[in-house]
Coordinates of C-alpha atoms and ligand atoms in Angstrom, one line a residue:
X1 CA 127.5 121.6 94.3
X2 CA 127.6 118.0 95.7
X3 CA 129.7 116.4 93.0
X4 CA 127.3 112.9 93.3
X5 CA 124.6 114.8 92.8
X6 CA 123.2 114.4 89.1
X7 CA 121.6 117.3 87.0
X8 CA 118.9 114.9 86.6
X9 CA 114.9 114.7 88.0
X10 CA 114.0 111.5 88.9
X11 CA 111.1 110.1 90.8
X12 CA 112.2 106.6 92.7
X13 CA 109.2 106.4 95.0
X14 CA 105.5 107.9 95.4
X15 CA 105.9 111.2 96.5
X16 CA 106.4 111.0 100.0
X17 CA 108.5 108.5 99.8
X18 CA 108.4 105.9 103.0
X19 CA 111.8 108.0 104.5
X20 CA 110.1 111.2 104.5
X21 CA 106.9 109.8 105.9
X22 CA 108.6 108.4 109.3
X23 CA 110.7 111.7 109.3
X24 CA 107.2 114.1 108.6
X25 CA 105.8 111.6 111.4
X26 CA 108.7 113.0 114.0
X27 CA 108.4 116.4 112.6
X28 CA 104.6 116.2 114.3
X29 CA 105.6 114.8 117.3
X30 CA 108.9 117.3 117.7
X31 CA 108.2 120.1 116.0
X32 CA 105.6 123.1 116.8
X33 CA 102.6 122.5 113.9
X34 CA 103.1 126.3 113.3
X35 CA 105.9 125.7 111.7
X36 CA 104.4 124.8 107.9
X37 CA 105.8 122.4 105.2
X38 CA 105.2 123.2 101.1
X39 CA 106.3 119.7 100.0
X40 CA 106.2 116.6 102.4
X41 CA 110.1 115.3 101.4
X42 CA 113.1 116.0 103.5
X43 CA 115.9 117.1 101.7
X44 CA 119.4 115.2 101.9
X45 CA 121.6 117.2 99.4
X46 CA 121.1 119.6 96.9
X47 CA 123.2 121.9 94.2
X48 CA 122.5 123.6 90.9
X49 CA 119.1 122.8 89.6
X50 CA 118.1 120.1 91.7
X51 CA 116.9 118.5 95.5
X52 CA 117.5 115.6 96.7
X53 CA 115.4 113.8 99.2
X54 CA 115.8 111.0 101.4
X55 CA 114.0 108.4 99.6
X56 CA 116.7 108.8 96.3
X57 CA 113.9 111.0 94.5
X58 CA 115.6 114.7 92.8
X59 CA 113.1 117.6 91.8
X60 CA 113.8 120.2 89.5
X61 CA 113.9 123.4 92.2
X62 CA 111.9 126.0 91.0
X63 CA 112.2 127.4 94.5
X64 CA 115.3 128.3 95.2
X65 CA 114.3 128.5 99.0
X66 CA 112.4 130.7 98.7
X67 CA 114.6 133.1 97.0
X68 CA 117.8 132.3 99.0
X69 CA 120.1 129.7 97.0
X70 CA 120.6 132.2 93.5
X71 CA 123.6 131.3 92.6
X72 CA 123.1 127.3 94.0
X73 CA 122.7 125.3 96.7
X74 CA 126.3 124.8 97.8
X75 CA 127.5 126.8 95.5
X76 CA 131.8 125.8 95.3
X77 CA 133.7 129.3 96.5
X78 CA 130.8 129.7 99.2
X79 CA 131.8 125.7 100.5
X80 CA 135.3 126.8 100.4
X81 CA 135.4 129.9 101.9
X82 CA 133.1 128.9 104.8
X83 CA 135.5 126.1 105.5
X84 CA 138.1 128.1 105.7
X85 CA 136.6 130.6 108.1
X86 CA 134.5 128.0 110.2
X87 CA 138.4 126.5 111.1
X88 CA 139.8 129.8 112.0
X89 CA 137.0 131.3 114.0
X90 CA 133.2 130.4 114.4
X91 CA 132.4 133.7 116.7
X92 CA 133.5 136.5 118.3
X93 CA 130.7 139.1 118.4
X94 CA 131.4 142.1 115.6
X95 CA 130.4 144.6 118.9
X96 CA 133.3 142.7 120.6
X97 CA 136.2 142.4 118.9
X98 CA 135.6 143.1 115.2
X99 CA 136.6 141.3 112.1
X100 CA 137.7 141.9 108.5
X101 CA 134.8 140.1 106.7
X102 CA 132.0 142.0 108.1
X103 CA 133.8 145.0 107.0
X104 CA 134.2 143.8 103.2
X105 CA 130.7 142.7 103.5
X106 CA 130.2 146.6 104.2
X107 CA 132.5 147.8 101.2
X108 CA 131.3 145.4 98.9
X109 CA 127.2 146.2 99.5
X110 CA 128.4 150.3 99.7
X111 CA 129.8 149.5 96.4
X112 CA 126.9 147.5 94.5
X113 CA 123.9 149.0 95.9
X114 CA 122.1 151.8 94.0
X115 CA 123.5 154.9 93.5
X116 CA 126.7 156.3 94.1
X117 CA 126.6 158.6 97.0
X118 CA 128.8 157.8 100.2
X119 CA 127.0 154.8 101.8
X120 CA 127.3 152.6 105.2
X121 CA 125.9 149.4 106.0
X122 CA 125.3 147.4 108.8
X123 CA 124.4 143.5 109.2
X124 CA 122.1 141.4 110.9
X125 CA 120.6 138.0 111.0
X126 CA 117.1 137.6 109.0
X127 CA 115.2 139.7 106.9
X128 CA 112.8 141.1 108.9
X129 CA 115.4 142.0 111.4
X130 CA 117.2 144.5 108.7
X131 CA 113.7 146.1 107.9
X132 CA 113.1 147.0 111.4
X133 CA 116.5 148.1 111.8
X134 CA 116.2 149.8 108.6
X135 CA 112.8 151.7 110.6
X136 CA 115.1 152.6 113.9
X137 CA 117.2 154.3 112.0
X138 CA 114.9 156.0 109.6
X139 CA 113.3 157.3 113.1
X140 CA 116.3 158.2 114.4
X141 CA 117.3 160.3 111.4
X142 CA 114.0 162.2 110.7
X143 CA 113.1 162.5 114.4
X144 CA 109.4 161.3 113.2
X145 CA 107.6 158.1 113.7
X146 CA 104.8 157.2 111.1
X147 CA 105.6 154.5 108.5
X148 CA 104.3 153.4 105.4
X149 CA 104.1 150.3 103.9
X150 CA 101.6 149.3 101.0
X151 CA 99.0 147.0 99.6
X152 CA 100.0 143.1 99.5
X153 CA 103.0 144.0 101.2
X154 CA 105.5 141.3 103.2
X155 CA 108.2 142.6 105.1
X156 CA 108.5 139.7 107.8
X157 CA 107.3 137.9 111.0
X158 CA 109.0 139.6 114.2
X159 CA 106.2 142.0 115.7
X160 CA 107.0 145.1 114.0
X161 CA 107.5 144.1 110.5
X162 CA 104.3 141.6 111.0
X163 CA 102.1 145.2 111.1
X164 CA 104.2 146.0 108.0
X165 CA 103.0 142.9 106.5
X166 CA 99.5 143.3 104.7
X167 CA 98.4 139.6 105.0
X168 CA 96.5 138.1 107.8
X169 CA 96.3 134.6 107.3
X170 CA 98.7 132.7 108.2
X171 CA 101.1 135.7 109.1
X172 CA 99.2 137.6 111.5
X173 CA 96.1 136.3 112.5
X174 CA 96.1 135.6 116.2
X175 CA 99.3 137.7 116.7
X176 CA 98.3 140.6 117.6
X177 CA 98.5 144.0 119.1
X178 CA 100.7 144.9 116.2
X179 CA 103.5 147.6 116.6
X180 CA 101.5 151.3 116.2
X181 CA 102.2 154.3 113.9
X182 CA 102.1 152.0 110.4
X183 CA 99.9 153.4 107.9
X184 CA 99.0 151.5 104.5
X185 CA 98.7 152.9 101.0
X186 CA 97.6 151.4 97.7
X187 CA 99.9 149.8 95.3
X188 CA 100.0 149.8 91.4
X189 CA 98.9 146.5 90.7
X190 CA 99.1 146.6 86.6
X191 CA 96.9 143.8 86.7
X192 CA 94.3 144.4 88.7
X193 CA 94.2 148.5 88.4
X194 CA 91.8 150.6 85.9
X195 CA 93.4 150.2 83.0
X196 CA 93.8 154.0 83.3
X197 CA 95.6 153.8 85.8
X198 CA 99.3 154.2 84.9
X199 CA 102.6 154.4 87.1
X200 CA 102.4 158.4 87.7
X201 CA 98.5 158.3 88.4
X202 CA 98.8 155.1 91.2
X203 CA 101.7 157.1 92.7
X204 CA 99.1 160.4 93.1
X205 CA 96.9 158.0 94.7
X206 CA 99.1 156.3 96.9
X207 CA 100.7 160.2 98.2
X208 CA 97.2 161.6 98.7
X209 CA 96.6 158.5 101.1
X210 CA 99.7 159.6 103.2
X211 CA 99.5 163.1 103.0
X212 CA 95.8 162.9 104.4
X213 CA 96.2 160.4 106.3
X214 CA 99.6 160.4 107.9
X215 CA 101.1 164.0 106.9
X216 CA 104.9 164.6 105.6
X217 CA 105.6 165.7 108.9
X218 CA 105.0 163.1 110.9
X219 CA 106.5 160.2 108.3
X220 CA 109.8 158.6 108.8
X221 CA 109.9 155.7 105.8
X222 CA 108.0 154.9 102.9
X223 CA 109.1 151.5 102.7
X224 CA 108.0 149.1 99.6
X225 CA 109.5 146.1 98.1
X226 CA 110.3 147.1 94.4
X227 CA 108.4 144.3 92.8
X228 CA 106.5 142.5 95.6
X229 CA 107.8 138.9 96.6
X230 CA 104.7 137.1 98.7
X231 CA 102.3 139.8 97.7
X232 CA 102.4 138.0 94.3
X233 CA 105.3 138.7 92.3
X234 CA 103.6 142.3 91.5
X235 CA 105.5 145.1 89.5
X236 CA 103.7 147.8 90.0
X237 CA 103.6 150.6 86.5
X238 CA 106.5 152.4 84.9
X239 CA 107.2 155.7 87.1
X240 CA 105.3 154.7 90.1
X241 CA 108.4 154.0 92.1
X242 CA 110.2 156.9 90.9
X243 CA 107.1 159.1 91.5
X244 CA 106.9 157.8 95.4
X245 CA 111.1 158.5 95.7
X246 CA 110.8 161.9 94.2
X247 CA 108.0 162.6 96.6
X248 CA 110.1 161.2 99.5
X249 CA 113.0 163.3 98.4
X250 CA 111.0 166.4 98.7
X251 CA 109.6 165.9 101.7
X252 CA 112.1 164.3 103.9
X253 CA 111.3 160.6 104.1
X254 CA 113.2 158.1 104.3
X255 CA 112.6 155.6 101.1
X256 CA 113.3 152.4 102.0
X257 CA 113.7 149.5 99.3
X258 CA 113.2 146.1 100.5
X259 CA 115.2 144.0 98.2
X260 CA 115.1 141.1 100.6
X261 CA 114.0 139.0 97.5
X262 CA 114.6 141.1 94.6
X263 CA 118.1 141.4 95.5
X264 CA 121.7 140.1 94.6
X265 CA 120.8 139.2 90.8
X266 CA 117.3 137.8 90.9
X267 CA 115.6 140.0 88.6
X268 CA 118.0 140.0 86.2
X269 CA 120.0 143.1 87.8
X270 CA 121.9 143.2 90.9
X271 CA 119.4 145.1 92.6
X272 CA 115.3 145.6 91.3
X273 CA 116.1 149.7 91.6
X274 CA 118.4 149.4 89.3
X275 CA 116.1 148.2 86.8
X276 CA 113.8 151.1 87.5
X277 CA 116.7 153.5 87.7
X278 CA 115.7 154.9 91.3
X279 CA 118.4 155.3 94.1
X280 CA 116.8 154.4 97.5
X281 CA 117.6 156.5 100.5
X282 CA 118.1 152.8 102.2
X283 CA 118.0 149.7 101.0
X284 CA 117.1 146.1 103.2
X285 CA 118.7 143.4 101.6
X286 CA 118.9 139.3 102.8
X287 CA 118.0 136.0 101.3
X288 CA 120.3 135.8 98.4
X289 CA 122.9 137.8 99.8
X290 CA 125.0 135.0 101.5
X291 CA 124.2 131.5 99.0
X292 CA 122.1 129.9 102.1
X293 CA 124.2 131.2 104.9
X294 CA 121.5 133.3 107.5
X295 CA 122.9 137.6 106.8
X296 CA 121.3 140.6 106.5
X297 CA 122.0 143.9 105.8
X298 CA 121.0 147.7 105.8
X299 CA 122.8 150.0 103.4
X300 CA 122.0 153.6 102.9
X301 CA 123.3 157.2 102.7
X302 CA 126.0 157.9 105.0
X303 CA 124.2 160.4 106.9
X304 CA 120.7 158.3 107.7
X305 CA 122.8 155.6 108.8
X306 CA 125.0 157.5 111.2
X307 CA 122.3 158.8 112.6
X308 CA 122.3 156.5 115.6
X309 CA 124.2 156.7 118.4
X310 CA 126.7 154.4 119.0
X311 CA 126.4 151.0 120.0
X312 CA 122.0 151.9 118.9
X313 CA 122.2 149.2 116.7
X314 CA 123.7 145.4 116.9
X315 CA 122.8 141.7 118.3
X316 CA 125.3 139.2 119.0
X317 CA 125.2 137.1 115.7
X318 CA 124.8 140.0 112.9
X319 CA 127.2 140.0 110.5
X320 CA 128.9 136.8 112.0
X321 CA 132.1 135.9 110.6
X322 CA 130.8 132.4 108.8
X323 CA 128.0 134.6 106.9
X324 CA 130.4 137.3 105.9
X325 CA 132.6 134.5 104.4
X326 CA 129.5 133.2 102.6
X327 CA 128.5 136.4 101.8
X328 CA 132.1 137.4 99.9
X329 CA 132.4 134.1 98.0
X330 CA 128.2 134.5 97.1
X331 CA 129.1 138.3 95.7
X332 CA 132.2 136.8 93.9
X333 CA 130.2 134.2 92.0
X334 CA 127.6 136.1 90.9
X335 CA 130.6 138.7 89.2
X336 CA 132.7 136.0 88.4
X337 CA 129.8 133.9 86.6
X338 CA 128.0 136.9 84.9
X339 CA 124.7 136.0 86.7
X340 CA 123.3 138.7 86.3
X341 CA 123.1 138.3 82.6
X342 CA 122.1 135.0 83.4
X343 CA 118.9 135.7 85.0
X344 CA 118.0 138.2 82.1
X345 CA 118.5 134.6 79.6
X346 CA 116.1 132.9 82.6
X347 CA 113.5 135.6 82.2
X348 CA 113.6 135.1 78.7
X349 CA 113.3 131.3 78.7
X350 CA 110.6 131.6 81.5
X351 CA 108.4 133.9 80.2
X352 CA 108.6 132.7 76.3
X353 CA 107.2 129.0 77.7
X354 CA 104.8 130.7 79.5
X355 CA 103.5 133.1 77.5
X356 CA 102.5 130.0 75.1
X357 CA 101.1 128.2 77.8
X358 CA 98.7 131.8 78.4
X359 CA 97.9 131.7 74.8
X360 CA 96.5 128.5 74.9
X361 CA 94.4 128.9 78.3
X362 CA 92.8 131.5 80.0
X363 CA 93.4 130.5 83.4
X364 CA 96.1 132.2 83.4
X365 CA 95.6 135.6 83.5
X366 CA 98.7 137.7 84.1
X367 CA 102.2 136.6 83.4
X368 CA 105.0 138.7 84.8
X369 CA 108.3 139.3 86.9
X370 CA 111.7 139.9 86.2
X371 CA 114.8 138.0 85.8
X372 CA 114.9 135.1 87.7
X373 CA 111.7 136.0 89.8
X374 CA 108.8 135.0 87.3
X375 CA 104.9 134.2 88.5
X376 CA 101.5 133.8 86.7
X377 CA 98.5 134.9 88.7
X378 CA 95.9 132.2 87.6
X379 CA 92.1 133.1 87.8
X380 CA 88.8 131.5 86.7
X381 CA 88.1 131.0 83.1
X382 CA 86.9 133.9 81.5
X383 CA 87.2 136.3 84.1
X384 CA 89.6 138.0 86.4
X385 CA 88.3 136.2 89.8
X386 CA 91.5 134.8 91.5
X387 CA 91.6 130.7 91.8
X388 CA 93.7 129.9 94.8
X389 CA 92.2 126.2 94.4
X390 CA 93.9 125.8 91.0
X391 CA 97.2 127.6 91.9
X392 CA 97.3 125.0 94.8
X393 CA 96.1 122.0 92.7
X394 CA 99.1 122.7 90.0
X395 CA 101.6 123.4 92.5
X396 CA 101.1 119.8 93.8
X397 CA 100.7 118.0 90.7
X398 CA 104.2 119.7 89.3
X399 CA 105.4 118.3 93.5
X400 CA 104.3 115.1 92.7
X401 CA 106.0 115.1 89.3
X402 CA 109.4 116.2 90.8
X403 CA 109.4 119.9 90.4
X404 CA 109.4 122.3 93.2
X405 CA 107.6 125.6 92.6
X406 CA 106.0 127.9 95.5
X407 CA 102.3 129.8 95.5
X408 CA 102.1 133.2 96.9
X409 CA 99.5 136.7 96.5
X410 CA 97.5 138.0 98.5
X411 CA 94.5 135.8 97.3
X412 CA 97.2 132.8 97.1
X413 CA 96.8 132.2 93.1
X414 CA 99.9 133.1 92.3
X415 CA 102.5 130.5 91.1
X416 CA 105.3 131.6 91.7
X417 CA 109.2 130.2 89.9
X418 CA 112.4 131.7 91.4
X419 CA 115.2 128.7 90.0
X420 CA 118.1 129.4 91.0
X421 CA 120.7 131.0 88.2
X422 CA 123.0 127.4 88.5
X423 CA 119.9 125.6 86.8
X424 CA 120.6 124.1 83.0
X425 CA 118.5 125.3 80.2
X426 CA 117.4 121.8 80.2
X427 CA 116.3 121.1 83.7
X428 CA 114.4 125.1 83.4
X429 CA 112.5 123.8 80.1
X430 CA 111.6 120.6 81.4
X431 CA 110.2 122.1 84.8
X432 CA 108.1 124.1 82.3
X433 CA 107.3 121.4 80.8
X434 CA 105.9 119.4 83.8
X435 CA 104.0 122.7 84.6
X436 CA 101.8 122.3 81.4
X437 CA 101.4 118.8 82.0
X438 CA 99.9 120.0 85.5
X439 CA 97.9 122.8 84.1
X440 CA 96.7 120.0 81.4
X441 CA 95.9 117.3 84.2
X442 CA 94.1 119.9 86.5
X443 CA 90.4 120.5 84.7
X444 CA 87.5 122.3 86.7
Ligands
LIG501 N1 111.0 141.2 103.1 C1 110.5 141.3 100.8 O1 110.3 138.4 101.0 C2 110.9 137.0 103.4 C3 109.0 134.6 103.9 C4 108.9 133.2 104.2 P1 113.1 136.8 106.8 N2 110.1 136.3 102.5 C5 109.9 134.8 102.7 C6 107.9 132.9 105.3 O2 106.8 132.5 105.0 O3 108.3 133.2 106.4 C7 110.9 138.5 103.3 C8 110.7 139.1 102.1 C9 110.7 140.5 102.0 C10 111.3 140.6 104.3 C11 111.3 139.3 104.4 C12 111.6 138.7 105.8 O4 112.8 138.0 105.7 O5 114.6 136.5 106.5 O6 112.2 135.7 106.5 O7 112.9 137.4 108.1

């Protein structure tokens, strides 16, 4: 990380300060007002637990990114090794004339990825452009078309994976005709589900959906994220996911896991199927694959992924060599540093402080998450009616007090804490404790 920058939250101004007010004014006059901000401070430099904005004021990151910066912002072997590589070569197009970093990229996600079946991978840019890779190839392995995704799903922005994605506003509303042949099935939402309901029972539900709705024949992918990022942080019931991949395995289809933000060490393992001991058929993975750098990748069983043609699958920048750098130094850290025993000491600390803070008021309703991916779905006093007004009102009081933590859920009353692993103790426990100040300053 920046070696000036200080482990330490401090608030110099109002929050915005006067610097990111002119710069938010020539974000309004410069930049396309679909493009949305969570906190109105611009960001000079940032590196283990904390960001630093313009005006000299540091917040506690609760944010990571959105999932991206796990093992830091900046983090030292990804600075050095993107140095290194940005002098030799910036570009050459993998398609064109290849490099060794995209294939160690390759290696290295065959080798960490669930199961341990002969695997390939391939790279791309963002997230959503690995899930609908992930989908060409599915199709072109099962010769079938039908897809299904689930219940408070997110699986991106680009046309295809917005029809994959379950939420209308703001990701879809006005964006439509969305790509065909994507079918939706019901989650297990522990939370919200009949109590009855367990793991083995949601899955039944969820397979008599597709195999009345959809039929085995005609299905390429099941895809699901394993616990459910902007959907609200959800882990759905022991044996539901295992129930859905033994159902795949039987009947053909492809099952895609989309660890684009469960993956590389967030929950506490390096991947969230490993934690539910299932093997996907293919696995999506981005975000925290590359310390901040823009990768993405599709892994999966050697067979589904030679299934295309050649030269089916590519784009100019996948893979590109200053990623693959990133990416190398980012899967070296996390080994190197033990973070993913780290994030299991996170989930510990996170959800201790927050289980006293559920003790103490009903508001909030669930607390859950693994690892380094926590949330508490807050709801109305006494009752189980979700309260996106209060998830927003804490959210900006904790802003406003110098820690950044994100919202998300389907009904958007979800708080929602992904620090990343570099964080102190310290700085972790006193984000928390801003949080209960906020929870003690918002009243109905
Ligand atoms: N799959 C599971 O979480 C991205 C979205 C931020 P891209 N989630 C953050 C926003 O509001 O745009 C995500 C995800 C899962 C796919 C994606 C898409 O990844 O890299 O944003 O395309």
């Amino acid at each position: 990380m920046p070696a000036s920058l200080e482990q330490r939250r401090e608030l110099v101004t109002a929050i915005p300060g006067p610097r990111s007010q002119e710069l938010m004014a020539r974000k309004h006059a410069a930049v396309a007002q679909g493009i949305g901000t969570t906190l109105p401070v611009f960001a000079i430099e940032a590196g283990g637990g904390i960001v630093k904005d313009v005006d000299g004021n540091s917040f506690i990151d609760l944010g990571s990114g959105i999932a991206v910066t796990t093992i830091g912002n900046s983090a030292p072997r990804v600075v050095d090794a993107v140095r290194e590589q940005v002098a030799a070569f910036t570009h050459t197009c993998f398609m064109v004339t290849p490099y060794e970093g995209y294939v160690a990229v390759a290696e290295a996600l065959n080798r960490l990825t669930p199961g341990d079946h002969e695997k390939r991978s391939a790279l791309f840019n963002s997230g959503a452009e690995a899930v609908e890779n992930a989908i060409k190839i599915a199709r072109a392995h099962t010769k079938r078309q039908a897809v299904v995704v689930f219940d408070h799903a997110y699986h991106g922005r680009t046309n295809l994976t917005m029809a994959m994605t379950a939420k209308s506003m703001p990701y879809k509303s006005g964006f439509g005709p969305f790509a065909p042949e994507i079918y939706r099935a019901p989650l297990s939402y522990p939370y919200r589900d009949a109590k009855a309901m367990d793991g083995h029972l949601a899955a039944r539900r969820a397979i008599d959906v597709i195999e009345k709705q959809v039929g085995a024949d005609n299905l390429a992918a099941v895809v699901i994220e394993p616990i459910q990022g902007e959907g609200g942080f959800i882990v759905p019931a022991d044996g539901f996911l295992a129930a859905i991949v033994d159902w795949c395995t039987a009947n053909g289809v492809v099952f895609i896991a989309d660890e684009v933000q469960t993956g590389f060490a967030r929950t506490g393992a390096m991947f969230a199927c490993d934690r539910e001991g299932i093997v996907p058929d293919v696995i999506v993975t981005a975000k925290g694959i590359a310390g901040g750098l823009p990768l993405s990748a599709v892994t999966g069983r050697a067979d589904i992924m030679d299934a295309s043609h050649v030269s089916g699958l590519g784009g100019t920048y996948g893979g590109n060599p200053l990623s693959c750098a990133a990416a190398l130094a980012t899967i070296e850290t996390i080994e190197a540093e033990g973070l993913v025993e780290r994030a299991q000491q996170v989930e510990r600390l996170m959800l201790d402080a927050l289980h006293r803070l559920q003790a103490d008021d009903d508001r909030l309703g669930d607390v859950r998450g693994r690892g380094a991916m926590i949330a508490v779905e807050l709801v109305k006093s006494g009752t189980d009616e979700p309260d996106a007004d209060l998830a927003k009102a804490v959210a900006t009081a904790a802003h406003r007090a110098g820690v950044i933590v994100l919202t998300c859920g389907t009904y958007g009353n979800v708080l929602r804490f992904l620090p990343p692993l570099a964080i102190s103790d310290e700085l972790l426990t006193e984000g928390l404790e801003v949080l209960t100040r906020a929870f003690t300053e918002v009243q109905p």
